[in-house]
mmCIF file of C-alpha atoms in Angstrom:
data_model
loop_
_atom_site.group_PDB
_atom_site.id
_atom_site.type_symbol
_atom_site.label_atom_id
_atom_site.label_comp_id
_atom_site.label_asym_id
_atom_site.label_seq_id
_atom_site.Cartn_x
_atom_site.Cartn_y
_atom_site.Cartn_z
ATOM 1 C CA MET L 1 -37.963 18.855 0.131
ATOM 2 C CA THR L 2 -36.062 17.700 2.851
ATOM 3 C CA PHE L 3 -35.547 14.234 3.928
ATOM 4 C CA PRO L 4 -34.188 12.667 7.388
ATOM 5 C CA THR L 5 -30.684 11.299 7.097
ATOM 6 C CA SER L 6 -30.397 9.719 10.484
ATOM 7 C CA LEU L 7 -29.620 6.334 8.669
ATOM 8 C CA LEU L 8 -26.892 7.748 6.517
ATOM 9 C CA ASP L 9 -25.543 9.842 9.485
ATOM 10 C CA ALA L 10 -25.543 6.741 11.539
ATOM 11 C CA ARG L 11 -23.283 4.748 8.970
ATOM 12 C CA LEU L 12 -20.913 7.500 8.049
ATOM 13 C CA ALA L 13 -20.018 7.621 11.917
ATOM 14 C CA ARG L 14 -19.802 3.918 11.774
ATOM 15 C CA GLU L 15 -17.326 4.088 9.032
ATOM 16 C CA LYS L 16 -15.576 7.353 10.579
ATOM 17 C CA GLN L 17 -15.028 5.304 13.542
ATOM 18 C CA GLN L 18 -13.764 1.878 12.038
ATOM 19 C CA ASN L 19 -11.292 4.153 9.989
ATOM 20 C CA GLU L 20 -9.807 5.354 13.008
ATOM 21 C CA LEU L 21 -9.485 2.237 14.779
ATOM 22 C CA ASP L 22 -7.949 1.061 11.548
ATOM 23 C CA ARG L 23 -5.508 3.778 11.460
ATOM 24 C CA ILE L 24 -4.324 3.463 14.986
ATOM 25 C CA ARG L 25 -3.817 -0.585 14.276
ATOM 26 C CA LEU L 26 -1.906 -0.018 11.238
ATOM 27 C CA LEU L 27 0.056 2.575 12.536
ATOM 28 C CA GLU L 28 1.310 0.617 15.294
ATOM 29 C CA GLU L 29 1.898 -2.268 13.032
ATOM 30 C CA ALA L 30 4.101 0.010 10.861
ATOM 31 C CA LYS L 31 6.302 0.974 13.909
ATOM 32 C CA VAL L 32 6.588 -2.849 14.966
ATOM 33 C CA TRP L 33 7.469 -3.773 11.527
ATOM 34 C CA LEU L 34 10.132 -0.857 11.063
ATOM 35 C CA ALA L 35 11.499 -1.809 14.707
ATOM 36 C CA GLN L 36 11.742 -5.687 13.657
ATOM 37 C CA ASN L 37 12.749 -5.237 10.129
ATOM 38 C CA ALA L 38 15.133 -2.225 9.959
ATOM 39 C CA ALA L 39 18.481 -3.917 10.344
ATOM 40 C CA ARG L 40 17.307 -6.813 8.025
ATOM 41 C CA TYR L 41 16.530 -4.332 5.045
ATOM 42 C CA GLY L 42 19.570 -1.920 5.857
ATOM 43 C CA VAL L 43 17.122 0.920 7.249
ATOM 44 C CA LYS L 44 18.901 3.565 9.254
ATOM 45 C CA THR L 45 16.116 5.693 9.996
ATOM 46 C CA GLY L 46 12.320 5.035 8.819
ATOM 47 C CA TYR L 47 9.625 7.425 8.399
ATOM 48 C CA ILE L 48 6.030 6.870 8.316
ATOM 49 C CA PHE L 49 4.039 9.994 7.162
ATOM 50 C CA GLY L 50 0.626 10.711 5.601
ATOM 51 C CA SER L 51 -3.069 10.184 6.488
ATOM 52 C CA VAL L 52 -2.205 7.240 8.651
ATOM 53 C CA THR L 53 -0.453 9.558 11.206
ATOM 54 C CA THR L 54 -3.272 12.200 11.297
ATOM 55 C CA PRO L 55 -6.565 11.389 13.268
ATOM 56 C CA ALA L 56 -9.910 11.707 11.058
ATOM 57 C CA ARG L 57 -7.820 11.874 7.685
ATOM 58 C CA PHE L 58 -7.560 7.767 7.370
ATOM 59 C CA THR L 59 -9.898 6.183 5.163
ATOM 60 C CA ALA L 60 -10.648 2.522 3.837
ATOM 61 C CA ARG L 61 -9.041 3.868 0.367
ATOM 62 C CA SER L 62 -5.683 5.179 2.230
ATOM 63 C CA ASP L 63 -2.394 3.545 2.282
ATOM 64 C CA VAL L 64 0.472 3.455 4.740
ATOM 65 C CA ASP L 65 3.159 5.835 3.736
ATOM 66 C CA LEU L 66 6.840 4.832 4.620
ATOM 67 C CA ALA L 67 10.251 6.235 3.654
ATOM 68 C CA ALA L 68 13.673 4.779 4.737
ATOM 69 C CA GLU L 69 17.039 6.304 4.994
ATOM 70 C CA THR L 70 19.444 3.244 4.422
ATOM 71 C CA PHE L 71 22.830 2.665 5.577
ATOM 72 C CA LYS L 72 25.781 4.501 3.788
ATOM 73 C CA ASP L 73 27.813 1.201 3.509
ATOM 74 C CA ARG L 74 27.604 0.298 -0.154
ATOM 75 C CA THR L 75 27.761 -3.361 0.665
ATOM 76 C CA ARG L 76 24.910 -3.421 2.759
ATOM 77 C CA THR L 77 22.398 -1.333 0.466
ATOM 78 C CA ALA L 78 23.680 -3.172 -2.740
ATOM 79 C CA ALA L 79 22.337 -6.437 -0.513
ATOM 80 C CA THR L 80 19.124 -4.767 0.246
ATOM 81 C CA LYS L 81 18.130 -3.360 -3.190
ATOM 82 C CA SER L 82 17.906 -7.076 -4.441
ATOM 83 C CA THR L 83 15.445 -7.860 -1.420
ATOM 84 C CA ASN L 84 11.735 -7.565 -2.426
ATOM 85 C CA CYS L 85 9.715 -6.071 0.729
ATOM 86 C CA SER L 86 6.504 -4.903 -0.898
ATOM 87 C CA ASN L 87 4.500 -7.496 0.893
ATOM 88 C CA ALA L 88 6.124 -6.929 4.255
ATOM 89 C CA LEU L 89 3.233 -4.677 5.840
ATOM 90 C CA PRO L 90 -0.341 -6.127 5.239
ATOM 91 C CA HIS L 91 -2.167 -4.248 2.560
ATOM 92 C CA HIS L 92 -5.384 -2.484 4.022
ATOM 93 C CA SER L 93 -8.154 -3.075 1.802
#
């Protein structure tokens, strides 16, 4: 027995489209955040990776993966270790 799945297919298509819009928005927000805050947190080079960088892989349960290479200057690195930046990027839910 088969049944039509047009309603399910339409909903999944809308979710996929929304996920892609969210992915693009969050990727841009992460780039802007890194550009604006790198010096503040001692970031020499920032990397964005994972599903947010690949079309059609980001879902509502995905997160934004960031890695950072910090300045080698010990004074600068020590100062940034005590800074809590866990809420610097908006959490996507």
